[in-house]
Short mmCIF file of C-alpha atoms (C1' of nucleotides) in Angstrom, two decimals:
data_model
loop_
_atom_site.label_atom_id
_atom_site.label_comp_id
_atom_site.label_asym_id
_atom_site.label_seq_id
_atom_site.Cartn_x
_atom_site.Cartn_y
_atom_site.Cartn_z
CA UNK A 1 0.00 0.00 0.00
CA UNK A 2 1.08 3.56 -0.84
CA UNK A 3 2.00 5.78 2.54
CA UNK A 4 -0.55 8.35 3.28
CA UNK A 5 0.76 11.55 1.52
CA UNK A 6 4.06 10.75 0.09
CA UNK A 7 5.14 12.17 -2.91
CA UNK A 8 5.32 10.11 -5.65
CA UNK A 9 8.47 10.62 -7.88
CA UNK A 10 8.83 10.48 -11.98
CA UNK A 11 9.40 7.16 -12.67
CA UNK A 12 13.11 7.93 -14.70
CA UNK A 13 13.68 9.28 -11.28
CA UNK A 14 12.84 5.93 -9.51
CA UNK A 15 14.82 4.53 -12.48
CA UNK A 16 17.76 5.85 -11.72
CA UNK A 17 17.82 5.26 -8.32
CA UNK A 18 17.37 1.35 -8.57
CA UNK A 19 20.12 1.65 -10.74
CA UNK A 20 22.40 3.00 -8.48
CA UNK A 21 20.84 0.00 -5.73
CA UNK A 22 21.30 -2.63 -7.99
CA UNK A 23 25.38 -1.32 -8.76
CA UNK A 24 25.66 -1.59 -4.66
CA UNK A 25 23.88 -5.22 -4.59
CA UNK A 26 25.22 -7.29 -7.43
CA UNK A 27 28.85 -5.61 -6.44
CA UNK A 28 28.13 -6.94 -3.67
CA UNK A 29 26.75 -10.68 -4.46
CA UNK A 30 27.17 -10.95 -8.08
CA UNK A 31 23.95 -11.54 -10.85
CA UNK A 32 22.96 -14.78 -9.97
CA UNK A 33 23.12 -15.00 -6.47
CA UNK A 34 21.39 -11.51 -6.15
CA UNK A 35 17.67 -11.56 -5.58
CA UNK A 36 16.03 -8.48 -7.45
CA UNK A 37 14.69 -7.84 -3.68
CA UNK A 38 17.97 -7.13 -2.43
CA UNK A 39 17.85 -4.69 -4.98
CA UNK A 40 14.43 -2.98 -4.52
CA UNK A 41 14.91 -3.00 -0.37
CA UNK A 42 17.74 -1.44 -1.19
CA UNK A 43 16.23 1.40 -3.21
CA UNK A 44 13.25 1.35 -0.59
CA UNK A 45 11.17 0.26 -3.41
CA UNK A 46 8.79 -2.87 -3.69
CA UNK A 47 10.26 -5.61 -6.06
CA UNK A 48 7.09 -6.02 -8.37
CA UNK A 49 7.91 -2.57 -8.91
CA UNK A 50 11.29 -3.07 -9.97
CA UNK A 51 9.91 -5.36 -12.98
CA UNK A 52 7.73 -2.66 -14.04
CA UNK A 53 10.76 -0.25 -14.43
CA UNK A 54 13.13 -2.95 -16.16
CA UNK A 55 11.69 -5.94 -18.57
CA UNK A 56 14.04 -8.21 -16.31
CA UNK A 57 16.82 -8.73 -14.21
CA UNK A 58 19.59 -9.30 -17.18
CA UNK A 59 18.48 -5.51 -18.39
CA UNK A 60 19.04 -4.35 -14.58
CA UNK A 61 21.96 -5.56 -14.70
CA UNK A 62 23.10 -4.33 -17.78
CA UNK A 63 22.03 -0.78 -17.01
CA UNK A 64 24.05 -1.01 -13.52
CA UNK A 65 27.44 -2.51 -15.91
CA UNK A 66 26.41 1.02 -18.12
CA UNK A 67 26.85 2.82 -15.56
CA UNK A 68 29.74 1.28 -13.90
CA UNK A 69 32.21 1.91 -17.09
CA UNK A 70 30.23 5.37 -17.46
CA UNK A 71 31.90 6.38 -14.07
CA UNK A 72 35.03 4.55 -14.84
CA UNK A 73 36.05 6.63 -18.32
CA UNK A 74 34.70 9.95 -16.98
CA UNK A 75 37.46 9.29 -13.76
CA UNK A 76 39.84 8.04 -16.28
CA UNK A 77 39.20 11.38 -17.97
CA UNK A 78 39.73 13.45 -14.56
CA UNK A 79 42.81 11.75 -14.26
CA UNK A 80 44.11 12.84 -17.99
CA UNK A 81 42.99 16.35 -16.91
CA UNK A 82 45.41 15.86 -13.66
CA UNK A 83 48.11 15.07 -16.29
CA UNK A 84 47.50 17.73 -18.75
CA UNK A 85 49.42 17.48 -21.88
CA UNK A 86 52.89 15.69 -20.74
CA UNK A 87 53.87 12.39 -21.97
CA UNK A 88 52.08 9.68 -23.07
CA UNK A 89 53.65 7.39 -19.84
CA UNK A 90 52.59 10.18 -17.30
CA UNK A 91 49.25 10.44 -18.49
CA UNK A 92 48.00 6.69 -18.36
CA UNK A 93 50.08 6.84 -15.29
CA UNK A 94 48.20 9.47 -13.82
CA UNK A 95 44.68 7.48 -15.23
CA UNK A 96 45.98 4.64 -13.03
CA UNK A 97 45.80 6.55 -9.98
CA UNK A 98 42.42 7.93 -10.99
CA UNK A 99 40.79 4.93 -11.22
CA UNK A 100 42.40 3.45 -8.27
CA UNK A 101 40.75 6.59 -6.43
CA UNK A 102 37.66 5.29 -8.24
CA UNK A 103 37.29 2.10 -7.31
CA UNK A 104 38.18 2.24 -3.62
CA UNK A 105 34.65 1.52 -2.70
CA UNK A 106 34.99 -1.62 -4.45
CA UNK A 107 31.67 -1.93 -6.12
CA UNK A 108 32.85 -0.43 -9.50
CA UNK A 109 35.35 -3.42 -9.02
CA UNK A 110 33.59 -6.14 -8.37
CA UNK A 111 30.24 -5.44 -10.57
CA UNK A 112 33.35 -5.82 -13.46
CA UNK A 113 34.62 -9.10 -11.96
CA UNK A 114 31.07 -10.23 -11.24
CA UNK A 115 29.78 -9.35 -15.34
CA UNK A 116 32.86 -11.23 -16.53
CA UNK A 117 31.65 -14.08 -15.06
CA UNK A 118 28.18 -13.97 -16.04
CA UNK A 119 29.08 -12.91 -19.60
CA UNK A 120 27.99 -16.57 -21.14
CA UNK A 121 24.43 -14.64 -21.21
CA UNK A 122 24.96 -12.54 -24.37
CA UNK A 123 23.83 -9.29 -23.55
CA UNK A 124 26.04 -8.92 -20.78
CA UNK A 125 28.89 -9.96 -22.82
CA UNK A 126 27.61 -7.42 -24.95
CA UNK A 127 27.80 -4.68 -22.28
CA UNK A 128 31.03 -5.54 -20.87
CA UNK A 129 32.69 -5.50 -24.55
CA UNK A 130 31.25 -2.28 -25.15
CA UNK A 131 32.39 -1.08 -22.06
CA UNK A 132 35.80 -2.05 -22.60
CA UNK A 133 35.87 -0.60 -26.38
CA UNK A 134 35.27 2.53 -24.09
CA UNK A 135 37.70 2.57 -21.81
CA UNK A 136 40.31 1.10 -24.01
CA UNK A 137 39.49 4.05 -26.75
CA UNK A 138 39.68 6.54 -24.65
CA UNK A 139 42.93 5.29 -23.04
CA UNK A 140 44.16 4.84 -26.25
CA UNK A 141 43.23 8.54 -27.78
CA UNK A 142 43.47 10.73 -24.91
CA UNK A 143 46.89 9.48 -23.19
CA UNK A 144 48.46 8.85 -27.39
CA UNK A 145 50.43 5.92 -26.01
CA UNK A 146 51.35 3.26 -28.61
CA UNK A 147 49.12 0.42 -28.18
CA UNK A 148 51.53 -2.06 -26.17
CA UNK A 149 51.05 0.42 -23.84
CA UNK A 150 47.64 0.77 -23.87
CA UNK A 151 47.59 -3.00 -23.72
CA UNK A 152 49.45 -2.99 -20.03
CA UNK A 153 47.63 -0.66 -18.74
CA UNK A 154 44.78 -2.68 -19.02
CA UNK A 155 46.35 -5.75 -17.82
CA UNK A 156 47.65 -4.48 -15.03
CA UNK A 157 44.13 -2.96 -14.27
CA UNK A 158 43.12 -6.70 -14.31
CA UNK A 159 46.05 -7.82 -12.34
CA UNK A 160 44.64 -5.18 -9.69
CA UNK A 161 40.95 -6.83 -9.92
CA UNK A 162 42.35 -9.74 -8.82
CA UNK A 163 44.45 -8.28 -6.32
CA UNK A 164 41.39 -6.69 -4.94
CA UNK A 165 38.95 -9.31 -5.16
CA UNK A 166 41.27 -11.89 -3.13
CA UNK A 167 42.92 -9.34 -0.64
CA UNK A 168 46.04 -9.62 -1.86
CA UNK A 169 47.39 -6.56 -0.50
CA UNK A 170 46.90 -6.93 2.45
CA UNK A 171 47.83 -11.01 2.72
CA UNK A 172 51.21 -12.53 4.44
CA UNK A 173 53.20 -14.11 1.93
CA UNK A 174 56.06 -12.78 -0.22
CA UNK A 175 53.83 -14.00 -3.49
CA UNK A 176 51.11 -12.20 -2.62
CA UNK A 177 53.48 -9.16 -2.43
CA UNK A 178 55.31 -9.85 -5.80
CA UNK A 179 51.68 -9.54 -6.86
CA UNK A 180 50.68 -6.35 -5.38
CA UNK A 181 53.84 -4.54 -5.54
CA UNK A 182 53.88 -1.29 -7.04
CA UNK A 183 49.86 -1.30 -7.44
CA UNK A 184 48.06 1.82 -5.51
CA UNK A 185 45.18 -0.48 -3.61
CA UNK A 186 41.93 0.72 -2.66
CA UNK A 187 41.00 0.88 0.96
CA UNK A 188 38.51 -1.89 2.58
CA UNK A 189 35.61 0.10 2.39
CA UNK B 1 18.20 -48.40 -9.09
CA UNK B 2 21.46 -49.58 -9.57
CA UNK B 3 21.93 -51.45 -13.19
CA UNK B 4 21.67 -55.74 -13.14
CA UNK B 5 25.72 -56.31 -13.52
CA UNK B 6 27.05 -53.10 -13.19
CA UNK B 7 30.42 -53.61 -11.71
CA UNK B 8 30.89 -51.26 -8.97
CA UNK B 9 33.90 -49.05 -9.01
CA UNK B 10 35.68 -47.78 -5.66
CA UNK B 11 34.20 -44.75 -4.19
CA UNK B 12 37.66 -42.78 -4.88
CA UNK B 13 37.69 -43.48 -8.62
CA UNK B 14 33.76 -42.40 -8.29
CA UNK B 15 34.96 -39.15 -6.95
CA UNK B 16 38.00 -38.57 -9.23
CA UNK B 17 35.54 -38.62 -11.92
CA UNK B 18 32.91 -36.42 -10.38
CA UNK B 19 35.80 -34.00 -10.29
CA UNK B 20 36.54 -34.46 -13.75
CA UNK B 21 32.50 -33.09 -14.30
CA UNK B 22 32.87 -30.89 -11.87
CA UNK B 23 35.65 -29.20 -13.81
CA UNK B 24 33.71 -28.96 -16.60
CA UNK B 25 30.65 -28.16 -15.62
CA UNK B 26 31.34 -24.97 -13.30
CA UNK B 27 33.72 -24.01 -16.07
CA UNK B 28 30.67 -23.96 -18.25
CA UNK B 29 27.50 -22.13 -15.94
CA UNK B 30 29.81 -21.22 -13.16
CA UNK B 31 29.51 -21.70 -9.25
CA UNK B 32 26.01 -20.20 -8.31
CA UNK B 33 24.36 -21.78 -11.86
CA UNK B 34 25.20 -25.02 -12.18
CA UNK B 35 23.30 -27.65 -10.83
CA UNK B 36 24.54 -30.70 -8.70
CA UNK B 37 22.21 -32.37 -11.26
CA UNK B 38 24.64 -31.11 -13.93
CA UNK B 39 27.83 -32.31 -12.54
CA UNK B 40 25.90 -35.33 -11.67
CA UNK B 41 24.86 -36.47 -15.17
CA UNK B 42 27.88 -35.99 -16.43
CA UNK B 43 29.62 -38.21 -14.32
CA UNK B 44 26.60 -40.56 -15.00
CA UNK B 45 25.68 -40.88 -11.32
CA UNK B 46 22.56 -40.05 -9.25
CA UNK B 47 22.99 -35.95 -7.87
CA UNK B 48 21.92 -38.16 -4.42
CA UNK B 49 25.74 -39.77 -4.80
CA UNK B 50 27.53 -36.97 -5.31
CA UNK B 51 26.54 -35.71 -1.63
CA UNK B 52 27.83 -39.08 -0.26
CA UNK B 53 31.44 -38.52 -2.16
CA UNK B 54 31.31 -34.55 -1.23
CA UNK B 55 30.20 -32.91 1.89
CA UNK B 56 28.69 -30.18 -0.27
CA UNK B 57 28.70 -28.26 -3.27
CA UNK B 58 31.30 -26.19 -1.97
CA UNK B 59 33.53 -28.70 -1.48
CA UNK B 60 33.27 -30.13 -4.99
CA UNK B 61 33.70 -26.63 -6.34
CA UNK B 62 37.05 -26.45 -4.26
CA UNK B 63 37.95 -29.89 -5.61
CA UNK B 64 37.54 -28.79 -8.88
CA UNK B 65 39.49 -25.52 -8.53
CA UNK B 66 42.77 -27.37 -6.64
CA UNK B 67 42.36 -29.95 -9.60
CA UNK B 68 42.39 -27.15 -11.93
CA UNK B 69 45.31 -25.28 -10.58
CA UNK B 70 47.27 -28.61 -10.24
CA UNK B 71 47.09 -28.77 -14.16
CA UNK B 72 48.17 -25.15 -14.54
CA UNK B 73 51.62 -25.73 -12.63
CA UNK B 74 51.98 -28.96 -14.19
CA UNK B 75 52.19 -26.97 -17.84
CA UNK B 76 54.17 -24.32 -16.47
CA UNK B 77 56.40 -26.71 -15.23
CA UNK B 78 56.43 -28.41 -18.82
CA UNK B 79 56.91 -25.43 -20.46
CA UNK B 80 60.29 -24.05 -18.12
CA UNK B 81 61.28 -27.73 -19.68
CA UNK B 82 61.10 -26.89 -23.06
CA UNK B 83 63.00 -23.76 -22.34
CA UNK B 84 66.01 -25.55 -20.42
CA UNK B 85 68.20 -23.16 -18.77
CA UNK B 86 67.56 -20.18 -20.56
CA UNK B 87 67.46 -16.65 -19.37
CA UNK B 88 64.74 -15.86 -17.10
CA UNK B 89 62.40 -14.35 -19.53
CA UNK B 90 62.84 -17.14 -21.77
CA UNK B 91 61.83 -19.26 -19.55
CA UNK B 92 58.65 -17.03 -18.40
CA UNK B 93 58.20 -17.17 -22.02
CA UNK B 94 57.68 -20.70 -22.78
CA UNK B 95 55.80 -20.81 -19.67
CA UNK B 96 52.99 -18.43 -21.51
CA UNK B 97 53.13 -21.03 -24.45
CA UNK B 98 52.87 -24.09 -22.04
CA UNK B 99 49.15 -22.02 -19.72
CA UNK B 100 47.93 -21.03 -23.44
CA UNK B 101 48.26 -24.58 -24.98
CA UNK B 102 46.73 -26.07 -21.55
CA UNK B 103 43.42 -23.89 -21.51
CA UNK B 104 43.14 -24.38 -25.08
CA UNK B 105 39.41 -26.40 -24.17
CA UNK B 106 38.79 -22.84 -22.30
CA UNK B 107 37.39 -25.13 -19.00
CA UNK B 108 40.42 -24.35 -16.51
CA UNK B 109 40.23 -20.64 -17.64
CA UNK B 110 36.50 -20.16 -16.99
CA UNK B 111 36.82 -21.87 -13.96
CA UNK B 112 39.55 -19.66 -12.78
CA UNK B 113 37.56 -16.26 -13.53
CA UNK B 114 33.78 -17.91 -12.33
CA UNK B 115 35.88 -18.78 -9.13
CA UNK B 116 37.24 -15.55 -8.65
CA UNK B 117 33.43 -13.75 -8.47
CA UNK B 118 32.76 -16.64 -6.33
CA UNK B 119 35.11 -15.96 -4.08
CA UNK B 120 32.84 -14.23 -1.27
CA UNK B 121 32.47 -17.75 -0.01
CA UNK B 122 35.64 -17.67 2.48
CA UNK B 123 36.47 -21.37 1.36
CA UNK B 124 36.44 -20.23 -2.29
CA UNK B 125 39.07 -17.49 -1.79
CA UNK B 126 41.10 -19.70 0.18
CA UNK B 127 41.17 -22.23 -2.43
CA UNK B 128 42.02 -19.46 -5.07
CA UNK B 129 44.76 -18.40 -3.08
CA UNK B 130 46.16 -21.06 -2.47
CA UNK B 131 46.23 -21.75 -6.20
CA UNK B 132 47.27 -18.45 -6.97
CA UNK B 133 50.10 -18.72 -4.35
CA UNK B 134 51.69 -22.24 -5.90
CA UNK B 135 51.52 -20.55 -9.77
CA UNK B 136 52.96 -17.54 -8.70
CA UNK B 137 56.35 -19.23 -6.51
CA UNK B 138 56.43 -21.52 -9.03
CA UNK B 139 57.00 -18.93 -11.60
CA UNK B 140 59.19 -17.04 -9.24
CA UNK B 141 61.46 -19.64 -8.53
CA UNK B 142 61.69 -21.89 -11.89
CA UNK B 143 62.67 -19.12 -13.71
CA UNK B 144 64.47 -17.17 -11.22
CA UNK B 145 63.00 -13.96 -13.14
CA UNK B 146 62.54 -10.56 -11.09
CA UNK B 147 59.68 -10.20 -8.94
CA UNK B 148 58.55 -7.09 -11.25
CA UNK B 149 58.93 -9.84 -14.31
CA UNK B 150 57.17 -12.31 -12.68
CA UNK B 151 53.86 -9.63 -12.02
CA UNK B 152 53.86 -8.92 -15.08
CA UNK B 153 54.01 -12.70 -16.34
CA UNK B 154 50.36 -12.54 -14.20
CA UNK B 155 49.37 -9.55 -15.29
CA UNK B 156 48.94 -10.61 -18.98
CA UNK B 157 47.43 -13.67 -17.54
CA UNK B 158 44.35 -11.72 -16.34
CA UNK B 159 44.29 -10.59 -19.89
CA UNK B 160 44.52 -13.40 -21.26
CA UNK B 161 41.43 -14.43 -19.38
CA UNK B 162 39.53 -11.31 -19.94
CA UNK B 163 40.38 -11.54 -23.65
CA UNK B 164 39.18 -15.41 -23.92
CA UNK B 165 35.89 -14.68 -21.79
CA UNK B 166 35.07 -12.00 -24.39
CA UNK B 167 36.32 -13.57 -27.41
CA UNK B 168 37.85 -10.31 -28.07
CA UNK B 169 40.87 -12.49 -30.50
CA UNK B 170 38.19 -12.68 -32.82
CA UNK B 171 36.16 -9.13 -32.55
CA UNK B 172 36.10 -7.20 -35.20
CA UNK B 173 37.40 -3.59 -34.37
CA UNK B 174 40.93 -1.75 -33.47
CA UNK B 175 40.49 -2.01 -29.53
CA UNK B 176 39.95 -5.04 -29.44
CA UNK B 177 42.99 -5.92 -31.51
CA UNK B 178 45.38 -3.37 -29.48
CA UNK B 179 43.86 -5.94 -26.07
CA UNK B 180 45.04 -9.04 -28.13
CA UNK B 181 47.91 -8.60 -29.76
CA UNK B 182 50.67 -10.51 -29.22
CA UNK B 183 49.13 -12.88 -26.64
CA UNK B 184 48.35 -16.32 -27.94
CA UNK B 185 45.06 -17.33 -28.04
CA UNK B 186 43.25 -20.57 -27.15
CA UNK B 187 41.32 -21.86 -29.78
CA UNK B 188 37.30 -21.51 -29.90
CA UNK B 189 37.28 -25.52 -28.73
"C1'" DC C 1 25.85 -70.09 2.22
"C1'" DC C 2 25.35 -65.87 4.76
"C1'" DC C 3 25.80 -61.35 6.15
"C1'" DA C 4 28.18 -57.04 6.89
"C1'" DA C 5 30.02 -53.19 4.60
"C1'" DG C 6 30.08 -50.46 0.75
"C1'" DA C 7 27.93 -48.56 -3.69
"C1'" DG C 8 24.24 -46.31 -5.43
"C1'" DT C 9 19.40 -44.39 -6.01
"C1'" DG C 10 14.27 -42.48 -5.91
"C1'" DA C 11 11.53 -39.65 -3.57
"C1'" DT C 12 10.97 -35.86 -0.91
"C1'" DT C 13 11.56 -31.52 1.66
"C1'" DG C 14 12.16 -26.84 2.49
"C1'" DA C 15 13.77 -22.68 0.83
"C1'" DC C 16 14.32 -19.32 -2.52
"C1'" DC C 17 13.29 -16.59 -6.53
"C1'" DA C 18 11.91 -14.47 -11.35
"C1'" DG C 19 8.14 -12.83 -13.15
"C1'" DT C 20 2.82 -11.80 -13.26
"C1'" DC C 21 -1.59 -9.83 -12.08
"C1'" DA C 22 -5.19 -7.61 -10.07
"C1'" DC C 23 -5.64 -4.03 -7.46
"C1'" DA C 24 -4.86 0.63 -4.53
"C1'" DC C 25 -3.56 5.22 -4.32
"C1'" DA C 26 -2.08 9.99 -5.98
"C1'" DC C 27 -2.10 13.66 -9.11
"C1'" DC C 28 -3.95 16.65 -12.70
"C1'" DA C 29 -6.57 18.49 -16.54
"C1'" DA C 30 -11.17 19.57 -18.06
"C1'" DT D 1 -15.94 16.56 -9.23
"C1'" DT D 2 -14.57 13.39 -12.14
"C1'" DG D 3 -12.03 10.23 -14.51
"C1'" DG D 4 -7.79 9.12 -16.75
"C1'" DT D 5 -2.99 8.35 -16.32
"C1'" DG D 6 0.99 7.19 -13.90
"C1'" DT D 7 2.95 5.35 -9.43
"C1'" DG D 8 3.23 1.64 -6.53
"C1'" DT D 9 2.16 -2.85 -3.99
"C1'" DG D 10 0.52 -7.64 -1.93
"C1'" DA D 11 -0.27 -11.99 -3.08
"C1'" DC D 12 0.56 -15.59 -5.92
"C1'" DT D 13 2.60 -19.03 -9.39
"C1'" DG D 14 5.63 -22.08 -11.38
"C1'" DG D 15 9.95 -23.54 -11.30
"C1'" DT D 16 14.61 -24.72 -9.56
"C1'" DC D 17 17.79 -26.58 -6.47
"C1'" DA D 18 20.72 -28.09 -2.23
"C1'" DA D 19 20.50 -31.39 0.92
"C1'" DT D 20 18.47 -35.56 3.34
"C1'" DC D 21 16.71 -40.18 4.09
"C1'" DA D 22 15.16 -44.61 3.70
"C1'" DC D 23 15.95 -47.89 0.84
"C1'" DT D 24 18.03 -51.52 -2.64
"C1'" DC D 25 21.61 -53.95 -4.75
"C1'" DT D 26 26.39 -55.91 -4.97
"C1'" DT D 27 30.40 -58.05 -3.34
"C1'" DG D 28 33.74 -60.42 -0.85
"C1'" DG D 29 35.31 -62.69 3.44
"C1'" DG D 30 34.39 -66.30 6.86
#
DNA sequence: CCCAAGAGTGATTGACCAGTCACACACCAA
DNA sequence: TTGGTGTGTGACTGGTCAATCACTCTTGGG
């Protein structure tokens, strides 16, 4: 039932906002193993609801992965800004450190980790690679690094995802530091 | 029912070849989607069985993963054969040739990324790391390389997985090219 | 021959979950 | 005031799946 004399908002509005709920919540448990109710408590929001705003949970999904890489080239971008027009080195150097300012909440993170796995459904396969065609484009055109470089910045980005996902950084071990070294970690939380 | 004249095999070979399944069958749908059932059938056993040979579905997943991992040092270990006593990077080098010839099926690579967005289940990290942790000295130590070597040796592992997962080797387009090239590619089967 | 220990299964249970539907409430334009 | 449109929900359905249990069948040693 609706409460007594709240105000009901635009529904892009609501939109939006279960978005942002469902980046927290399959971050957090990944696509299968989240229940589109985590997602709607989260957005204080009933879950029939959340079907009428999406045709289904892979299109949730996909909208939260949109959003995820949208946030990841614009601080990729702030980063470039941070580097202005030096070399090529400095500035995917200095996108590094943006993005490891990005994902220190870990969501942006994991959601990627999370859609990699669940890319055998083809739409999210879809999203990721258009995600990366992003992100590697704009890496590619804004810092004007040759493209092996381009190339290692993006596998050390996923040498960081693991890193991150498995605690790495902070783990006992001389491996787990040969891994890590060098790599600016986000915190816990 | 069992079948009239079935000889009955010892409960270790039984699970030996559950893992076998197991292996593939995660590697296909991943932790969360695939179904005892699924594992089950192809091991051509009853999903009641696989309880009595496993403790849970956990436990087979871990199974699978340590069996999984076991293979990858094994080919590393091949590969640092081929090579002899070359340089260090020579020998990280054949290593690369050795991991890509060994997930050519793509089943111990899918495994290793559906594990790693499984790995909120304590037991499933562990296993990972532990994994992770025998590759990485291994690497370290057969080829005597430099620790920054050796992270990178992992590094374009990651991308390696990313780029399989995607099938990015055979995108059209120039990103996807600058992520591939140079790395050698499993084939499709 | 007999029976104990091991191999293996069918049937069931209890929980969870994607998606649907009929309905309730709020706002606004005429 | 009225009714139409958009916002929002409770209750339900159909299906899936991990885990359990009581049970049967086989085999080999005494």
């Amino acid at each position: 039932m609706t409460k007594r004399g709240a105000t009901l908002s635009t529904s892009d509005a609501r939109r939006d906002a279960v978005v942002d709920a469902a980046v927290a919540e399959f971050a957090r448990t990944g696509f299968h193993s989240t229940p589109i109710s985590a997602v709607a408590t989260r957005a204080a929001i009933s879950p029939a609801y959340v079907f009428k705003l999406f045709p289904g949970k892979v299109s949730l999904f996909v909208a939260a992965l949109d959003r995820c890489y949208e946030q990841v080239v614009h601080a990729l971008s702030n980063g470039a800004a941070r580097a202005g027009d030096a070399e090529p080195e400095k500035i995917l150097y200095e996108m590094g450190g943006a993005y490891a300012d990005l994902i220190a909440d870990r969501n942006l993170l994991m959601l990627q980790v999370h859609a990699q796995s669940a890319a055998d459904t083809p739409e999210i396969a879809d999203a990721v690679r258009r995600g990366l065609q992003r992100v590697t484009e704009f890496a590619r055109s804004r810092s004007g690094a040759p493209d092996d470089q381009v190339q290692r910045f993006l596998a050390y980005g996923q040498l960081c995802h693991l890193i991150t996902t498995l605690d790495l950084d902070t783990h006992p071990g001389d491996w787990a530091a040969v891994l890590s070294a060098g790599i600016r970690h986000p915190g816990k939380n």
